[in-house]
Structure formats: structure tokens, C-alpha cells
Amino acid sequence: MKTEELIINPQGKTEEYFINMGPQHPATHGVLRLLLTLDGEIVRKVDADLGYIHRSIEKMTEFDTYRQIVHLTDRMDYLSAHMNNEAVCLAVEKGLQIEVSDRVKVIRTIMTELTRLSSHQLWWGVIGMDTGALTTFMYAFRDREMINDIFEETCGARLTMNYFVPGGLMWDIHPNFQKRVKDFIKHFKTKLPEYDTLLSDNVIFRKRTEGIGILSKEDAISFGVTGPGARASGVRCDLRKKHPYSAYDRVEFKEILGTKGDTFERYRVRILEMWESMHIIEQLIDNIPEGEILEKTKAVIKLPKGEFYQRVETARGEFGANIISDGKKSPYRMKFRSPGFSNLSVIDHLAKGWKVADLVAIMATFDFVIPDIDR
Amino acid sequence: MSYFGDIGKGIKTLLSGMKVTGKYFLNARKEIITQQYPENRDTLEMFERFRGEVVMPHDENNEHRCTGCQACEIACPNGSIEIVWDRKVDEETGKKKKYIVNHIYHLSMCTMCNLCIVACPTDAIKMAKKFENAVFDRTALTKVLNKPGSKLMDGVEE
Amino acid sequence: MYDFTGLIQGINKWLHSILPAVAADVVGWILIAAAFLGLFAILGLVLVLAERKIAAFFQLRLGPNRIGPWGIFQTVADAIKLLLKEPVGTNRADSFLYNLAPYFVIIAALMSMSVLPFAKGLHAYDIDIGVFFVIAMSSLGVMGILLGGWASNNKYALLGAMRSGAQMISYELSVGLSILTIVLLSGSLRMSDIVASQSDYWFIFKGHIPAWIAFMIFIIAGTAETNRTPFDLTEAESELGAGFHTEYSGLKFAFFFLSEFVNMFIIAAMGAILFFGGWMPLHIGGWDGFNHVMDFIPPIFWFFGKVSFLIFLIMWFRWTFPRLRIDQLLTLEWKYLLPMNLANILLMAFIVLMGWHL
């Protein structure tokens, strides 16, 4: 290039180049492959290449009974395992036209809120790592460990719980459950302000996140973004408020809404959601009503012909389970609407024009779980 | 003036962050959260509902409760359980009765979903707390749950 | 333990008495070089272990605890592993530059170490531009990083190396200017003079507020010079995988890795020498009794104590702060540190001119 050209066009004409981010990359949190087109440090285009952990769960459901399908959903968004289970259970219950007891509803709500807390804790630890503060990860895991213990004691597993079954729960809660949950809430209320001191208020973190990757309300709706990512842009999309399921209609909580829609707003929404989750659990934990744990169902569940859809709010957004039944013991077709897939589509739009480091921060605030995207 | 104000505020937030980590550093001995795994084997106790592997309890007479009804085999989502069964004539009643030859359990395929335990009408199988399932040879993960020479407990009916 | 002058001169005399003059000098140089190489290796091993242990305590873990009591031989085992490892590289790399790069980094680090006074009389090369020499050498080190990133023929490495270039050029200024603030006080660039002139008060007390500001700028810029969090953009494992040393493995990676830690030692040692009196014990003018008590602690302990404190501080930063973005890194330097530094120098010059320092 001649010197005059550089003077006329001070930005110069630089060569764009491709770079493969993933499938083995620390910031993609799994086997997500992003094809970046970069101009120096600046991101020009993000192409997501999916399918590295595709296990065809939707196809597998066509050969499984409805009870067996539930345990597959554990393995999709493994950080929101209970919510995924709940979506399938509620859809099946819709088809069977059974109503679970109040006890089941309340326990399900407590469990899903605990899952939301544990998912957000892990996300907080990881966003610290993605922005370079490695210590947050261990602090988050310290608190998450308590929730995992609660799950292990009641459900028998720490990650893939398979605790909700169509018609109720696999077992009743463990006698220690209420005490442990209360201990955890007490502990976490002292630790959550520390999260703010360590990361939210930190000037470097603020500079890294404020005003970065702004998602407007209109874009959030048109890209189908749900969950905290959309609520940070001011979209009222909390299904717990809009279409209450389980016991959400009997608890009082705020739908956290942001205005700016930038990376920090998405961060803030998640932190505040942790407070709300604790608030919900506190309302329910002492008032678990008595009732049947498992409604009577046939040994092999057969849904009537038709289509049954149920959506729930996971830690990442709207998760939907759609069953098309032809009256047999397995669904004719089952489709899952996973929040991560829609949220991923907005990355290209958000990261354009920002730097590689910003792309990592933006990705971290959407909290992708790759098996959820690929299924 | 906001230039200097920003510097001051920034330094303050950095120092308060350092205070948090510094506090943990000073109390590091008390606050350690990691477990020293092979050392704490003796004291490590899993929760009673922990799902480690499927086992079939036998009593002191080498009797189990499995009638061979295959409910667990049907309930299993990934074919981890195979039951080899046969019929033999009951001496008292003279009827043919089902019994298990081998209750084969493929630990390598099991996802610990607990559906077989729930499905079992006679509580013949249960989840054990053992979690150290690593072996050097894959064939060791295929187990026969009923002990050799064991038979059905009296009074257990399908 | 208090004064090494006699010991060093004794060795020198003994060498000269048994060997011809030239041979004695050569043997002396070899001894010194061997001592520095030994120190280099020990520092690398000790600092890596210290980093891992300190990080573990910040993170509520125990850290390495399998090899040896409290895991003290962990880094030795790691070093052996790295030595025995097959050197894996890319075949499209510019092999000459690719192989040269680690040596640049390590030689620059070793040469900077040669002018540091460790204790009274324990000083390899008391050059009269000692401080300047360290700055010059630390600028050479960045060449290795740039070469390594460029020659590996890897886009991640290239990104890391280019970031490193921008970062180093900027933060050299801050390190240089904050050192200059202290040179105004000492009036000399010779390390031994700088230490000797702090025998009544350390410079950080002598220079009042400007010295404190200079120290803060020095420690920030020094952290940036050593490429550590919050300025570890060259490695930035969450963005670039491993940055400039993505394609290095085995011994060559170990060179990069060790030199990072030795550079941290050098920055901490420079901080100790310039602001905290080097090996000089804590002296307060006029308090003779107190000064005598302090003199009982050997200077070498004072030196390494101060250095460890500063290293701990730098590690503390690493295990608390998130990483900056490249443009914010440059903003911090050019909009905040540099103007503050220049104003600070003026202030210090005024104080020195008026004779207000202690």
C-alpha cells in the first residue's frame, strides 16, 4: 500500500484472517468451535460450528419410554438438570392429565431454584476465569459444594440427578433436607456480598464488561434470546412469572430486569437472580405441605395421541419439551427447545467490532453449556 | 476532577478485592475446601442414597429376592441389565416356576438412573455406595449379580 | 554473613596465588557464571513452587503435596519431566528463530541479574550504570517473546507476541520514569551507591509522597513487564490458549516459563533496591540503639526478605484481579501512569531541589 492511501484512509486496509476458536479452547467451555474472522484484534465475524457433542438425544427419545426419557435430559444442560427433567415430566403429566400433589410441586420448585443457584455459582466462577481472575472459580465451588451435597443426599447424585419422574418424585426428601438448605442459605447470604467485592465492583472487571456487547430489546426478541441474557435488555421473559408452573404462582419474587443490555448488565441480572432464588427457597422451605410423592400411573406410560408442550425457565433461559405422541409407549417425535442454541445465534451480532477478549466476556455472560446447544 | 476521582475509586475497589483474598490466605489452614482423596478413604462416607452401582443383596443362606421377572431389564434405558432365566418344576406344587440363571449387569453402560431399582417389585436389587469402579480390563465391568449357587428366598412372589 | 567483601577477595587472592593472572580471572568468571546459573535454577524452582503454594492458599486448596514433604520436590519433578519431554514443534515454523527465541529471554534475564547487589560485597558487576543496564536488558527480553510468537507460525502465538510488543514498549516508559524518580534522590545509577545512600532512611521514606507514588507505579508497571495477571495478555489462556508459547514444549517451554519467574524476581529485587534499601537493614536516623538491633539481622536476609515480600505482593495481584483488555492496558499506561509519572518526577525534583527530603 502506498503512503498516500494510508493518509487518505487512516485506518488502512488490513488483511482479515481466520482463526479457529475451539473445539479445544478454554473459553468455549466445551467442544464448541467458533470460526472467527479477525482484523488484528477486532472480531469481524463469528461463525459457530456445532455438532462436536451431538448425541442425537431427540432421536433416542423415540425408542425410550417416557420414564427413560427423563434421564436423558439430565445430560443436555447438565447444570440445569432438574429443570430439564421438570419440563419432560410436566409435558408427560399434561398428556396423562394428572395433577401432582402440592408437596411435589413445592419440592420441585425448591430443587429447581437450588439448581439455578448452583448453575449461577458455577457461571460466576467461570466468568472470573474467562476474564482472568482464577480465584473466583474455587470460591464459587466452595459454595456450590453445599448444594451438591444437598442433591446427593436427597437425589442420590450430584449432577445427573433424575429425581423428577412423571407423576411426582423418585423419593421423598431426605430428613436432613430442610436443615441443610437453611444452613446453605445462611452461609451463602454471607458469601454473596463477597462475590460483589471480588468481581462486580472491581474496576478492571467493570471496564471489561460495561458498555461491551450491547444487545437491544428488539434484537433480543428477534434472535430468540431468553433467560438472563434477554432480561438484561429489558425483555420480560421469565416463564416463572409469565406462565407459572409448579409452585411459582404461590411465591413472591421479582423478575430481575435490566435496561442497558451490556455485558455487565447480564452479569448483574444473574447475581441478583441468586438473591431472588434464595428468597423463593426461603418462602417454601418451611412450608412443604404433606401429600403424595408419586401419583399412580400405569407401569408403562402411554400418552394419548396428540402434541404436548411444556416450557420451563432454566438457568440459561427458556427450555421447552415438545412431545408428539401416536399413542404408543414412546413418543413419535420429541423436540427440545434449548436456550443455548438460540442464545448462541446472537454472538455474531454482539461480538462484531469488539475485541477477542470482549468476545470471551460476552460468551461468558450467556453461560453456554455445549451439550445443551448440540443435544 | 473525575480523572483523579476515578483513580481513587479504582484503587479502592482493587484493594477491597485484595482484602477478600488476603483474608482467605491468612485463614488458609482453616478454610481448605478440597478433600485429600486417597488418604481420607477410611473416613469418606457417601450419602445413603448415593448411586454407585447396582448390587443384589444376599442373606446369610446365600438367598436373594430376585424372581427373574425382568422388570428391571425392561426399565433400563440402555440395556445394562440382561437376565438369563429358565423354568424348573417346583417340587411342592408341581408347577413350572421361573428362576434366574444369571443376572448380568453391565456397569460400563449403566447411567445410574435408578429406574431399575424403582421398577423392581421385590426389592431384589439396590444401589451400592461404592464409587471406585475403575478397572484395567473392560470385561471386569460386566458382573453377574447373583452369587453362584444362590437361590430365591422363600416367600418372595412376583 | 554480614560482609562478603573479605570472602570474595580471599577467593580471588587464592585463585591468583595458584594460577597465572589470566587463568585466575577466567576461572573467577566461570565460578561467577556457575553461581548465577545455579541461582537462576534454584530461583526458578523455588518461585514456581511458591507460586503454586500461595495460589493454593488464596484459593482454599493445599497445593502440590505429593512429592516430598509438603510437596517441596514437586517443581524438581516437573523440571525433570520437562527435560525428558520430546520437543514438539510445528514443521512450518521458522526453525532458526523458533529455536533462538527462548535463549533470548533467558539470557536477558540472566544478564539483568548480574548487576544486582545481593548483600554487602556480594555483587558480581558493580557497573556505574547498573540501573540503566537492567532496564536495557529487560527490553531485550521482549525480543525473545516477539520472535517466539512470530516464528511459531501460529495465529494465537502471533496475537500474543504482538500484544506483548505493544505492552512492553509502553510499560518500559513507566518503569524507567519511576526509577528515574528515585535516581533523582540518589544522584547515581550505580547500584551500590543507591543502596549505600539509604543507610539512614530507605528511599520510600526519604522521598515522602512522590516516592510512594513512584513505588506504586513501579510495581504496576513491573507486573506488566513480567507479563503477569492482570497484565498477562501475552498468555491470556482464556483468550489465546497459551499465547506466544503455544507451540513450545519441553525444555524450550521451560525456558520461557522459568524466565517469567526470574523476571519477577528481578523486578522485585529492583523494587527492593530502589525503594526499600536493598540489603540495607531498616535504619532510622538518630535511633542508634534501634539501628544496632536491626544490624544483627544479616543483610542477605534483609534483601531476600524484601524481595519475597514484593514477590508475594505481585502474586497477590495475580490471584485477585481479572485481566485487562489490550486497549485498556495502553490507556492505563498512556493516560494514567505516564502523566502521573511525569508530574511525580517534577514534584520529586522540586523536593530534592528544596532539600525537603529526609
Short mmCIF file of C-alpha atoms in Angstrom, two decimals, chain A residues 17-21 25-27 40-41 129-135 138-139 142 199 202 204-205 207-208 212 355 357-358 360, chain C residues 55 57-61 155-156 159-160 163 229-230 232 237-241 318-328 336:
data_model
loop_
_atom_site.label_atom_id
_atom_site.label_comp_id
_atom_site.label_asym_id
_atom_site.label_seq_id
_atom_site.Cartn_x
_atom_site.Cartn_y
_atom_site.Cartn_z
CA TYR A 17 -7.68 -13.66 8.82
CA PHE A 18 -9.43 -16.71 10.17
CA ILE A 19 -8.77 -18.23 13.49
CA ASN A 20 -10.26 -21.37 14.93
CA MET A 21 -11.54 -20.84 18.43
CA HIS A 25 -10.29 -23.87 23.65
CA PRO A 26 -10.54 -22.83 27.30
CA ALA A 27 -13.08 -20.08 26.71
CA GLY A 40 -5.92 -7.65 14.11
CA GLU A 41 -7.59 -8.00 17.50
CA MET A 129 -11.71 -17.30 34.92
CA ASP A 130 -12.65 -16.04 31.48
CA THR A 131 -11.72 -12.53 32.45
CA GLY A 132 -8.52 -13.71 34.10
CA ALA A 133 -9.35 -13.87 37.82
CA LEU A 134 -8.69 -17.52 38.54
CA THR A 135 -9.52 -17.47 42.23
CA MET A 138 -12.62 -22.02 43.77
CA TYR A 139 -14.74 -19.66 45.87
CA ARG A 142 -16.88 -23.92 47.78
CA LEU A 199 -15.53 -9.17 40.98
CA ASN A 202 -13.61 -4.48 40.69
CA ILE A 204 -10.86 -3.86 35.93
CA PHE A 205 -13.88 -6.12 35.66
CA LYS A 207 -14.06 -1.76 32.48
CA ARG A 208 -14.01 -5.15 30.82
CA ILE A 212 -19.50 -4.09 25.83
CA LYS A 355 -12.02 -7.41 20.51
CA ALA A 357 -11.15 -10.50 24.83
CA ASP A 358 -14.63 -8.98 24.65
CA VAL A 360 -14.77 -14.17 25.56
CA ALA C 55 -2.11 -19.65 44.78
CA PHE C 57 -3.80 -20.88 49.83
CA PHE C 58 -5.57 -17.99 48.16
CA GLN C 59 -7.89 -20.49 46.54
CA LEU C 60 -8.57 -22.56 49.66
CA ARG C 61 -6.58 -25.50 48.39
CA LYS C 155 -2.02 -17.13 14.85
CA TYR C 156 -2.61 -17.38 18.56
CA LEU C 159 -1.54 -12.34 18.59
CA GLY C 160 0.15 -12.91 21.94
CA ARG C 163 0.24 -7.77 22.35
CA THR C 229 -2.06 -11.07 35.69
CA PRO C 230 -3.69 -8.51 35.45
CA ASP C 232 -0.87 -11.37 31.21
CA GLU C 237 -5.12 -18.55 28.49
CA SER C 238 -8.86 -17.88 28.28
CA GLU C 239 -8.45 -15.99 25.02
CA LEU C 240 -5.35 -17.28 23.27
CA GLY C 241 -4.81 -20.71 24.72
CA ARG C 318 -2.33 -12.30 40.16
CA TRP C 319 -4.68 -14.34 42.29
CA THR C 320 -7.14 -11.50 42.82
CA PHE C 321 -7.55 -9.43 39.69
CA PRO C 322 -9.14 -10.05 36.33
CA ARG C 323 -7.17 -9.35 33.18
CA LEU C 324 -7.24 -6.06 31.29
CA ARG C 325 -8.01 -5.75 27.62
CA ILE C 326 -5.23 -4.64 25.29
CA ASP C 327 -6.62 -1.16 24.65
CA GLN C 328 -7.33 -0.66 28.34
CA TYR C 336 -2.87 7.49 33.72
#
